[in-house]
Amino acid sequence: RLGALCFFRSSAVLDQSSSKMSKLQKIMTQPINLIFRFLQNKSRIQIWLYEQADLRIEGQIIGFDEYMNLVLDNAEELSMKKKTRRQLGRILLKGENITLMMVADGSSH
């Protein structure tokens, strides 16, 4: 049930003809589509941060762009070491800081 999202550059991984690439793209779920689904379902998302293994961010996506910059509402910073939560409110999280996104534990979606 782990609805996690890991990012990779498909163009760097796949060095094939464009017809094979288009067939693969039809069966793949594009990261942008999954982020849009999180937005539509109003899911509470947990985000793992790049080079910050001790910190995670949880919140509801209310906007995003092509760089995967996210606007999160009711955001919280989770310290995995201290087992604490800090209320952040509405934030902009730059896409370059995101390592993984998944539906947060206890989310109804």
Short mmCIF file of C-alpha atoms in Angstrom, two decimals:
data_model
loop_
_atom_site.label_atom_id
_atom_site.label_comp_id
_atom_site.label_asym_id
_atom_site.label_seq_id
_atom_site.Cartn_x
_atom_site.Cartn_y
_atom_site.Cartn_z
CA ARG A 1 0.00 0.00 0.00
CA LEU A 2 3.00 2.27 -0.15
CA GLY A 3 1.88 4.92 -2.64
CA ALA A 4 5.33 6.39 -2.99
CA LEU A 5 6.72 8.44 -5.83
CA CYS A 6 10.40 8.43 -6.73
CA PHE A 7 11.67 10.72 -9.46
CA PHE A 8 14.01 9.87 -12.33
CA ARG A 9 14.71 11.23 -15.77
CA SER A 10 13.23 8.76 -18.23
CA SER A 11 15.17 10.31 -21.12
CA ALA A 12 18.45 9.57 -19.33
CA VAL A 13 17.44 6.01 -18.46
CA LEU A 14 15.92 5.05 -21.81
CA ASP A 15 18.03 5.41 -24.92
CA GLN A 16 15.57 3.98 -27.46
CA SER A 17 13.70 5.02 -30.57
CA SER A 18 10.89 7.55 -30.19
CA SER A 19 8.20 4.97 -31.07
CA LYS A 20 9.31 2.66 -28.26
CA MET A 21 9.51 5.65 -25.93
CA SER A 22 5.93 6.75 -26.73
CA LYS A 23 4.64 3.22 -26.03
CA LEU A 24 6.40 3.24 -22.68
CA GLN A 25 5.04 6.67 -21.81
CA LYS A 26 1.48 5.42 -22.39
CA ILE A 27 1.84 2.72 -19.72
CA MET A 28 3.85 4.80 -17.24
CA THR A 29 2.24 7.09 -14.68
CA GLN A 30 3.97 10.41 -15.17
CA PRO A 31 5.08 12.11 -11.92
CA ILE A 32 3.11 15.25 -12.78
CA ASN A 33 -0.08 13.16 -13.13
CA LEU A 34 0.38 11.60 -9.70
CA ILE A 35 0.98 15.02 -8.13
CA PHE A 36 -2.21 16.25 -9.84
CA ARG A 37 -4.10 13.25 -8.40
CA PHE A 38 -2.80 14.11 -4.90
CA LEU A 39 -4.07 17.67 -5.49
CA GLN A 40 -7.51 16.56 -6.74
CA ASN A 41 -8.02 14.05 -3.92
CA LYS A 42 -6.87 16.59 -1.31
CA SER A 43 -4.54 13.90 0.04
CA ARG A 44 -2.22 14.68 2.92
CA ILE A 45 1.26 14.00 1.57
CA GLN A 46 4.52 13.18 3.32
CA ILE A 47 7.64 14.45 1.56
CA TRP A 48 11.16 13.21 2.21
CA LEU A 49 13.74 15.95 1.81
CA TYR A 50 16.96 15.75 -0.20
CA GLU A 51 20.03 15.46 2.08
CA GLN A 52 17.84 15.96 5.19
CA ALA A 53 17.13 12.39 6.35
CA ASP A 54 15.99 13.59 9.79
CA LEU A 55 13.30 15.96 8.47
CA ARG A 56 10.10 15.33 6.56
CA ILE A 57 7.30 17.64 5.51
CA GLU A 58 3.60 16.79 5.57
CA GLY A 59 0.84 18.85 4.05
CA GLN A 60 -1.90 19.13 1.47
CA ILE A 61 -0.88 20.14 -2.06
CA ILE A 62 -2.84 23.18 -3.23
CA GLY A 63 -0.61 24.07 -6.18
CA PHE A 64 2.46 22.99 -8.17
CA ASP A 65 4.37 23.85 -11.33
CA GLU A 66 6.46 22.12 -14.00
CA TYR A 67 9.54 22.22 -11.73
CA MET A 68 7.63 20.27 -9.06
CA ASN A 69 7.68 23.28 -6.76
CA LEU A 70 4.77 22.66 -4.38
CA VAL A 71 2.48 24.96 -2.44
CA LEU A 72 1.43 23.05 0.69
CA ASP A 73 -1.34 24.01 3.08
CA ASN A 74 -1.39 23.04 6.76
CA ALA A 75 2.24 21.98 6.43
CA GLU A 76 4.13 20.41 9.30
CA GLU A 77 7.83 19.70 9.73
CA LEU A 78 8.44 16.25 11.22
CA SER A 79 11.69 15.56 13.04
CA MET A 80 12.32 11.83 12.85
CA LYS A 81 15.09 12.02 15.47
CA LYS A 82 13.21 14.08 18.08
CA LYS A 83 9.77 12.65 17.17
CA THR A 84 8.33 16.19 17.07
CA ARG A 85 6.01 18.11 14.74
CA ARG A 86 6.24 21.83 14.06
CA GLN A 87 3.35 23.71 12.43
CA LEU A 88 4.45 25.67 9.34
CA GLY A 89 1.13 26.72 7.80
CA ARG A 90 1.15 27.47 4.07
CA ILE A 91 4.56 27.03 2.45
CA LEU A 92 6.31 26.85 -0.91
CA LEU A 93 8.62 23.84 -1.16
CA LYS A 94 11.11 23.97 -4.03
CA GLY A 95 11.09 20.84 -6.18
CA GLU A 96 14.87 20.42 -5.93
CA ASN A 97 14.40 19.52 -2.24
CA ILE A 98 12.05 16.58 -2.89
CA THR A 99 13.36 13.02 -2.76
CA LEU A 100 10.11 11.08 -2.28
CA MET A 101 6.38 11.80 -1.97
CA MET A 102 3.75 9.48 -0.53
CA VAL A 103 0.35 9.60 1.06
CA ALA A 104 0.87 10.31 4.77
CA ASP A 105 0.00 7.66 7.35
CA GLY A 106 -3.52 8.19 8.61
CA SER A 107 -4.62 10.02 5.44
CA SER A 108 -8.08 8.98 4.25
CA HIS A 109 -7.01 8.94 0.55
#
